[in-house]
Coordinates of C-alpha atoms in Angstrom, one line a residue:
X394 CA 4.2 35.5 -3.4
X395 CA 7.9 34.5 -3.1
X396 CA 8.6 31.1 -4.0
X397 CA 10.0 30.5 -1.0
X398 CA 11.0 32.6 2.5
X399 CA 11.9 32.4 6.1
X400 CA 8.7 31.0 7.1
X401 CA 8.3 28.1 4.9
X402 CA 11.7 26.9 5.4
X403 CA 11.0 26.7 9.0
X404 CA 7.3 25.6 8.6
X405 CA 9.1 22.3 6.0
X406 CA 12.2 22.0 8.5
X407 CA 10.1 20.9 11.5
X408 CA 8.0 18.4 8.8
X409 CA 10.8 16.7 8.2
X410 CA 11.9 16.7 12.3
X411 CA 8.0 15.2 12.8
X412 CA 8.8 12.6 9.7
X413 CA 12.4 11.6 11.3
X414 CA 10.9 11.0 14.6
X415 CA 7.9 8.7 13.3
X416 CA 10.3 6.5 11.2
X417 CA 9.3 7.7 7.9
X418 CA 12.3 9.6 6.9
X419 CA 15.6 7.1 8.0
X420 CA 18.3 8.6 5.7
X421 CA 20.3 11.8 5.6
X422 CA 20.0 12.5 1.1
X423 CA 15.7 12.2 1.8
X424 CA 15.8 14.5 4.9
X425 CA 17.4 16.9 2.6
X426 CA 15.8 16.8 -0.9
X427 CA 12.7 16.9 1.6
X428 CA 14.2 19.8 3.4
X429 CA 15.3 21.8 0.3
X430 CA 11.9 21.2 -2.2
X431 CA 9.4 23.7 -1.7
X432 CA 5.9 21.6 -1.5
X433 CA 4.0 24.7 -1.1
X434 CA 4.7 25.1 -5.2
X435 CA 3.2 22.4 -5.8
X436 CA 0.3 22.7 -3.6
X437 CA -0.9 26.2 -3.2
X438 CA -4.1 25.5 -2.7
X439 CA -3.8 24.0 0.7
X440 CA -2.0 23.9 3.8
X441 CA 1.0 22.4 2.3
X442 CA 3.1 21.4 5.4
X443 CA 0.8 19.2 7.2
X444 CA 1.4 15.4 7.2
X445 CA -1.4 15.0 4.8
X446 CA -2.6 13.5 1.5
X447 CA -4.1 16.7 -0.6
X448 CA -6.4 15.8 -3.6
X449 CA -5.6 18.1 -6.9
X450 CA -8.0 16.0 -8.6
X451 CA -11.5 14.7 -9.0
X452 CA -14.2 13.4 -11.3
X453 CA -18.0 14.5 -11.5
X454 CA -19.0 12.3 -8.3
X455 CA -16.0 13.4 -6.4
X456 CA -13.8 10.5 -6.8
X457 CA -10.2 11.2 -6.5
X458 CA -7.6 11.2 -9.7
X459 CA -4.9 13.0 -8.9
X460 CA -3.2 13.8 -5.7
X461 CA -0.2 15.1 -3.8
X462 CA 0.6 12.1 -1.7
X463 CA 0.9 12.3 2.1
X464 CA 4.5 13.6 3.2
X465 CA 5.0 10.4 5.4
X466 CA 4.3 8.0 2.6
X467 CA 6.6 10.2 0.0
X468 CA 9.4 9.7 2.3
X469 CA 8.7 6.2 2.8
X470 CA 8.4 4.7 -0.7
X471 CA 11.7 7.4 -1.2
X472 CA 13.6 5.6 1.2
X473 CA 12.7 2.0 0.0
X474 CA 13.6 3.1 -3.7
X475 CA 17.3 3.8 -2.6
X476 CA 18.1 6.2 -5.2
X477 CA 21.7 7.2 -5.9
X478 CA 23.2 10.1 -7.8
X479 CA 23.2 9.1 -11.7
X480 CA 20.4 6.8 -11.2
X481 CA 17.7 7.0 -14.4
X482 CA 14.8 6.9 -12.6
X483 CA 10.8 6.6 -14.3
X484 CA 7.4 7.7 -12.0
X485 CA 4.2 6.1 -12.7
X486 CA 1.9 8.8 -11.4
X487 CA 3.2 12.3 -12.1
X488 CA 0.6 14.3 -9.5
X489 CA 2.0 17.8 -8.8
X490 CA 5.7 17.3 -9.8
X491 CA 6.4 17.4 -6.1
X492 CA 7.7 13.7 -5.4
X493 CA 9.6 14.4 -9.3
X494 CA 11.2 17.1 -7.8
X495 CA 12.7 15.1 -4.8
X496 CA 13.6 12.3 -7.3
X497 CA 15.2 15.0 -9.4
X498 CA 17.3 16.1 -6.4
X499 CA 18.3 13.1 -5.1
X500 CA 19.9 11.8 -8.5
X501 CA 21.7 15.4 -9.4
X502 CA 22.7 16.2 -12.9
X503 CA 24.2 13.5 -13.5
X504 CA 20.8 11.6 -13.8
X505 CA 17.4 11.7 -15.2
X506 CA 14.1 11.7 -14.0
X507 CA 11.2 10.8 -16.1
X508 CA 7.3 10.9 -15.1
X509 CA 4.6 9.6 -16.8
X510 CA 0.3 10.8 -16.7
X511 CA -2.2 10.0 -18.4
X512 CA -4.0 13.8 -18.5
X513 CA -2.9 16.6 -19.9
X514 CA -3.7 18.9 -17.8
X515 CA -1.7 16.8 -14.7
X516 CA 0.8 16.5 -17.5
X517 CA 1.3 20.7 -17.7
X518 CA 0.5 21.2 -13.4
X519 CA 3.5 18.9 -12.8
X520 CA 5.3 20.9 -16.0
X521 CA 4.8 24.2 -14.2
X522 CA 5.6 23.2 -10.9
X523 CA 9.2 21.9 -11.6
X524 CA 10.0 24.8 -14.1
X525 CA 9.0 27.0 -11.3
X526 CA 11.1 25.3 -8.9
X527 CA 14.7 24.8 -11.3
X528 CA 13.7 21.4 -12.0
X529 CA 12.6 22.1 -16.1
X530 CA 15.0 19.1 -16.6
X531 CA 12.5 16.4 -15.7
X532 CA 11.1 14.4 -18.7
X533 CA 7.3 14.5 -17.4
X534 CA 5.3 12.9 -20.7
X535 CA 1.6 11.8 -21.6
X536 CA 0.8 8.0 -21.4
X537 CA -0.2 5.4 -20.1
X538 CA 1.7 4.6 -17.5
X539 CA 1.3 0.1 -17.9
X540 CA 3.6 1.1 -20.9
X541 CA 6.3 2.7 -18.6
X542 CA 8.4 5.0 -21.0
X543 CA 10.4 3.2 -23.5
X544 CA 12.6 6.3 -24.8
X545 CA 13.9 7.1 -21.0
X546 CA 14.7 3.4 -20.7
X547 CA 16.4 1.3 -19.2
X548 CA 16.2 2.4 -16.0
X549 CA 17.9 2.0 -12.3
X550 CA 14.7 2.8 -10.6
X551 CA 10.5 2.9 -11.0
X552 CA 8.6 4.0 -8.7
X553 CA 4.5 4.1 -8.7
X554 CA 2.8 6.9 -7.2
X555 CA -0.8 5.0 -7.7
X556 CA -2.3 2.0 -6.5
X557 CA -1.2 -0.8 -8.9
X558 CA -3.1 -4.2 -9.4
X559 CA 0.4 -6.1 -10.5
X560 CA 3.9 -5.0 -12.5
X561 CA 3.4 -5.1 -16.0
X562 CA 6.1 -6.5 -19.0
X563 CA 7.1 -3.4 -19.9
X564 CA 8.6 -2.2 -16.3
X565 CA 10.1 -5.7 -16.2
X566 CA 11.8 -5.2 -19.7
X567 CA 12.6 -1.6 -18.6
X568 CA 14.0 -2.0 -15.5
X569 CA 18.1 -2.7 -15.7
X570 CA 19.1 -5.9 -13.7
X571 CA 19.6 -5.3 -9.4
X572 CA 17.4 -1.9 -10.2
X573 CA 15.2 -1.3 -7.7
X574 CA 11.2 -0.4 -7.4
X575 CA 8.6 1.0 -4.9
X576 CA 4.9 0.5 -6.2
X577 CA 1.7 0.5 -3.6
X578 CA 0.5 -3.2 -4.8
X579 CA -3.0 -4.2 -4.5
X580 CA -3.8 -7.9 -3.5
X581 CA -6.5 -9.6 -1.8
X582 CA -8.6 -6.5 -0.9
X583 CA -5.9 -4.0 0.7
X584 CA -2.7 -2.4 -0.3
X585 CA 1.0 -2.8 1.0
X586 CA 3.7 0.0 -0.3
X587 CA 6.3 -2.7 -1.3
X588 CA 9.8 -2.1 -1.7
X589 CA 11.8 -4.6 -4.3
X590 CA 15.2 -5.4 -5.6
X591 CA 15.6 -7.5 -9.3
X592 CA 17.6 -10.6 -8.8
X593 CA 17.2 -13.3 -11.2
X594 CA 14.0 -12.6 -13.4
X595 CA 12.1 -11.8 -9.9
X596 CA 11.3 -9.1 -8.4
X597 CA 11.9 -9.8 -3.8
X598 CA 10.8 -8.0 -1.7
X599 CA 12.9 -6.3 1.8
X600 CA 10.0 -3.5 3.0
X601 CA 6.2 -3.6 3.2
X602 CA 4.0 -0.6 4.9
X603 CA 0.4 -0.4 4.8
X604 CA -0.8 2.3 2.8
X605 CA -3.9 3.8 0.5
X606 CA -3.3 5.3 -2.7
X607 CA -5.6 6.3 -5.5
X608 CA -5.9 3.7 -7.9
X609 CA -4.2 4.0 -11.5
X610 CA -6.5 4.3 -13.9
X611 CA -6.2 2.9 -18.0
X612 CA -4.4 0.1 -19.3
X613 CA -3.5 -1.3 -15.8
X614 CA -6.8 -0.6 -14.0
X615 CA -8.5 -2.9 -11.5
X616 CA -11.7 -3.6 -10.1
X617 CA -13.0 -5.2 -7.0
X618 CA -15.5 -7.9 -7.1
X619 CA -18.2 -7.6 -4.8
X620 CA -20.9 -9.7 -3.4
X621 CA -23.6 -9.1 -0.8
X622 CA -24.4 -12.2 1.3
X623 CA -27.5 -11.8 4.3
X624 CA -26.1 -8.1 4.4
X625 CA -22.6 -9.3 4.8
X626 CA -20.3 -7.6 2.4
X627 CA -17.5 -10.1 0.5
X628 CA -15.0 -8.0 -1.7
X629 CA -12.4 -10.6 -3.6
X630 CA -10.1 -8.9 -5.9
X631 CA -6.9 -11.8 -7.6
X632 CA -8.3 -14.4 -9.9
X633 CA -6.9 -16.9 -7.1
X634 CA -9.9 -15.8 -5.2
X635 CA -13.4 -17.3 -6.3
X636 CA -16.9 -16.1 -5.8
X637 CA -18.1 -16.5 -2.1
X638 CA -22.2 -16.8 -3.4
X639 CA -22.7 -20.3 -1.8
X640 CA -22.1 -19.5 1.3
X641 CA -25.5 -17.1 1.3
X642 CA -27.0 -20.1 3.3
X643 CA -24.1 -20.5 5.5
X644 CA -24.5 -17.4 7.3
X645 CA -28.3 -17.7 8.1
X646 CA -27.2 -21.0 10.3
X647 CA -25.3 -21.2 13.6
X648 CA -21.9 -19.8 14.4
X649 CA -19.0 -20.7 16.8
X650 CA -17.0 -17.8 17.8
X651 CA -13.6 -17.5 20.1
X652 CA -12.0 -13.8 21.4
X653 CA -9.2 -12.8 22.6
X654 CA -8.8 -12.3 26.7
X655 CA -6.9 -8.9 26.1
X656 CA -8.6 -5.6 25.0
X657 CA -7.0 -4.0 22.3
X658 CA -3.9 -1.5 23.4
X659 CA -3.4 1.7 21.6
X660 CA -1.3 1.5 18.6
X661 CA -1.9 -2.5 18.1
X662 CA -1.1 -3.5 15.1
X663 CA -4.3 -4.7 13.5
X664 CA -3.1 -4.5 9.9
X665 CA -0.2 -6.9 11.2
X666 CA -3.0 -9.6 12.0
X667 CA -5.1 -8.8 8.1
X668 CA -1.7 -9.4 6.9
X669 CA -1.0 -12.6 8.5
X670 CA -4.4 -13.8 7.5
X671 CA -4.4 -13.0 3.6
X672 CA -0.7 -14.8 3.2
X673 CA -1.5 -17.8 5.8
X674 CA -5.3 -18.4 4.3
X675 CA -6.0 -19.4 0.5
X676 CA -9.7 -17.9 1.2
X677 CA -9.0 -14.8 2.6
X678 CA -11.7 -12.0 1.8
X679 CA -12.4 -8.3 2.8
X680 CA -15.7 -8.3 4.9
X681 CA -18.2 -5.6 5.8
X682 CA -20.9 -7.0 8.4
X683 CA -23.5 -3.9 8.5
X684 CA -25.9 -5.4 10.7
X685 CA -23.0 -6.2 13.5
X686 CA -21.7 -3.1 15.7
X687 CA -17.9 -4.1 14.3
X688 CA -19.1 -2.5 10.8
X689 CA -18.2 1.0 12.6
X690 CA -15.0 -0.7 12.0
X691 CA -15.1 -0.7 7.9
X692 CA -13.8 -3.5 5.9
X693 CA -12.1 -6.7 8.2
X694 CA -10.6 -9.8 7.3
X695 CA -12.6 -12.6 6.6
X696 CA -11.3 -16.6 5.3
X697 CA -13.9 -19.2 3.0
X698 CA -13.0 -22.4 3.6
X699 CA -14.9 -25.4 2.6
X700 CA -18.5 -24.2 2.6
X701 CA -17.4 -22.4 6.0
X702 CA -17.4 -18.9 6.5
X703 CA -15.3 -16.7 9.0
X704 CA -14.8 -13.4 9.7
X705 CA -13.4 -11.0 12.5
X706 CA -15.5 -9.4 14.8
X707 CA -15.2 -7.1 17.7
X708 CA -17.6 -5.4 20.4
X709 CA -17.3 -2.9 22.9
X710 CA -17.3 -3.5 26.6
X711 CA -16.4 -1.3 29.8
X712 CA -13.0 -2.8 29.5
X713 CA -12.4 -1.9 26.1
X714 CA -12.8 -3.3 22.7
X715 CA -12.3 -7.0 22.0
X716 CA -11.5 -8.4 18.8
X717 CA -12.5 -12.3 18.1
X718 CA -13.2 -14.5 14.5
X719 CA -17.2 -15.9 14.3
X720 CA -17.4 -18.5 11.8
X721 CA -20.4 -20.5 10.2
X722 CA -20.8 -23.9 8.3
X723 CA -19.8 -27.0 9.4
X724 CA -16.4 -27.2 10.0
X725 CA -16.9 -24.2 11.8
X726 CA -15.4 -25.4 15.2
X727 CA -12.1 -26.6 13.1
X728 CA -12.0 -23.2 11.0
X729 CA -12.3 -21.0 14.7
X730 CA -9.7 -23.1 15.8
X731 CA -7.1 -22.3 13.5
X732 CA -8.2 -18.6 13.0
X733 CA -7.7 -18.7 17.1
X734 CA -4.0 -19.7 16.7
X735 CA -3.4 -17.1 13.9
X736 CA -5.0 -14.7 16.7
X737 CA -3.1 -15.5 19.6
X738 CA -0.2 -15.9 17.8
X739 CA -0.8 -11.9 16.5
X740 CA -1.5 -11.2 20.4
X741 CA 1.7 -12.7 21.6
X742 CA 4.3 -11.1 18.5
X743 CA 2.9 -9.1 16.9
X744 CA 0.5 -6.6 18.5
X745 CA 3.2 -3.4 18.4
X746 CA 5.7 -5.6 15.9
X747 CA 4.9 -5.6 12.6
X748 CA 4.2 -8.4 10.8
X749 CA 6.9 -8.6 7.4
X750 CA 6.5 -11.7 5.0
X751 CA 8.8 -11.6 1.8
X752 CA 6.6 -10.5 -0.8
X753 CA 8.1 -11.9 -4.5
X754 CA 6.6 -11.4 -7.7
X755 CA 7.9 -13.6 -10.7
X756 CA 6.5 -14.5 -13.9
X757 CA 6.8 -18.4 -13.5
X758 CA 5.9 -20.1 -10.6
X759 CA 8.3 -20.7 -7.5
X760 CA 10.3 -24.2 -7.1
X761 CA 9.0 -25.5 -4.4
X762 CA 5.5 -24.1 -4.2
X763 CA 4.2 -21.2 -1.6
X764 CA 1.5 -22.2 0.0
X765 CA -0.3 -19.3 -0.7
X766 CA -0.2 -17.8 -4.4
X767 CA -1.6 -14.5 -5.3
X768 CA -2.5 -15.1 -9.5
X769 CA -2.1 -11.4 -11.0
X770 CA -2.7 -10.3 -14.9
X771 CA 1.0 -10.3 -15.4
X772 CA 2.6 -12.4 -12.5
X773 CA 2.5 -14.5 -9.1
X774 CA 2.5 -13.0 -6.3
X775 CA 3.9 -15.7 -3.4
X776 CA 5.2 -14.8 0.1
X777 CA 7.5 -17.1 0.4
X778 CA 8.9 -16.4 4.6
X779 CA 4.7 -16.1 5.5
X780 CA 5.6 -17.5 8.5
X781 CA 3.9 -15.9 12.0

């Protein structure tokens, strides 16, 4: 099969006129590295120019490893990572070679381009991929990637093409100053693809999209906590975020509850309002209520706060569906009151607007305080422009 012909030029042209059109792709040097890689080299084995995540990897019980990420989200964590021609630029997450290859084009021969697995045989698929394709340049090495890659180094740019629990010390020591990172960062239950500039020993953050990538595995590997209370599932994830077990009797008692007067609208924002909850609420949890007809809904957000217990919750009328927060304990008419002012506050801005805090990492805490403080293995995580 030729590498590439008429037919997949055409068939990656109009992905890349569907990924300008939703936002994804915003500059004209990612249109084209997007427009000139062949994908289908990478991924033969599927239906290469769809808008769609394609797993090249999985263990015994079918849990993903390895993937070739979603087009959407390549462009998006490409456009957040700014790279320039000449830029040095390390991968945490080598997959196929494919997002390599775009990295490879995008900094031309005047730069570098180094990615990083921790299997050997990702380690030779990515290999093959970018010999087959002119990019043979690309340092793509064996290791674990919370060690970053200390012989490309230092480095303009690092992007992570796994879901990451926190940035370890060797990115920070191998990143040069005002360089530039994209990693999908775990915290408090759900992931955010953040974009981040180095100024000053911190890492701030200027872009934030939801996403869902595989998780890295090794060094830097992170688990969720779980608990089942009364059937009510409580994930907690940071160290900031304690065990929810003493609330088992809170949830057998009575509840208040309050909803919204609007049905939700196609395209509302509800990942705007978990957002808003897990910066604005020190107890913020994931929740899975299987005995309550919103568990059709998966995971939603849920707050602990002083032997009270609250959660979203939402149920189907002919109208529509209605989303509201039930809470137990006994400052549960206080806790639904404030949760009702985080809600109608999301009604009001930010239903179709998302929802952007200023996400900072540092390894010391801010002067003066956040009020909310995600503790990681390595740093703090503090949104320090939280408000709604």
């Amino acid at each position: 099969m030729s590498l590439d012909n008429r037919i997949t030029r055409r068939r990656r042209a109009r992905l890349v006129e569907e990924l300008e059109d939703h936002g994804a792709i915003r500059s004209a040097p990612v249109a084209r590295v997007m427009r000139t890689v062949p994908r289908h080299v990478f991924v033969p084995e599927a239906d290469e120019y769809r808008d769609e995540v394609v797993v090249t990897k999985s263990d015994s019980s079918g849990r993903p490893l390895s993937s070739c990420s979603q087009p959407a989200m390549v462009a998006i964590q490409l456009e957040q990572l700014r790279v320039r021609p000449g830029h040095r630029v390390l991968e945490i997450g080598a997959g196929t070679g494919y997002n390599a290859a775009l990295l490879s084009e995008l900094v031309g021969p005047e730069g570098a381009v180094y990615t990083v697995d921790l299997d050997d045989d990702i380690v030779e698929r990515a290999r093959r991929g970018l010999s087959a394709v002119g990019h043979a340049g690309v340092t793509v090495g064996r290791g674990d990637g919370e060690r970053g890659w200390v012989n490309g180094a230092p480095f303009d740019r690092i992007i992570a093409t796994v879901g990451v629990g926190d940035v370890p010390a060797a990115w920070w020591e191998q990143l040069r100053p005002g360089g530039r990172v994209a990693l999908p960062l775990a915290f408090r239950g759900m992931q955010r693809a953040m974009g981040m500039v180095e100024r000053d020993g911190r890492l701030i953050g200027d872009s934030m999209e939801p996403c869902g990538f595989i998780p890295v595995r090794g060094i830097g590997a992170f688990t969720e906590s779980v608990e089942v209370l009364n059937a009510i599932t409580v994930a907690y994830r940071d160290a900031d975020q304690s065990p929810a077990g003493d609330l088992a009797d809170v949830l057998a008692g009575p509840s208040s509850e309050w909803w919204l007067d609007e049905p939700l609208r196609p395209f509302d924002r509800v990942n705007a309002l978990d957002l808003m909850l897990a910066v604005g609420e020190p107890g913020y949890r994931r929740v899975v209520d299987r005995r309550d007809e919103h568990a059709a809904f998966g995971a939603v957000s849920g707050v602990v706060d002083s032997g009270s217990f609250a959660r979203l919750v939402y149920r189907r009328t002919e109208r529509g569906v209605y989303l509201g927060v039930r809470c137990h304990g006994r400052g549960r008419d206080a806790l639904v009151e404030r949760l009702r002012h985080v809600l109608s506050t999301w009604s009001r801005r930010h239903r179709q607007v998302d929802f952007t805090p200023t996400a900072v990492l540092t390894r010391k805490p801010l002067k003066p305080p956040a009020s909310v403080v995600v503790d990681k293995p390595h740093t703090l995580l503090t949104f320090v422009d939280a408000r709604h």
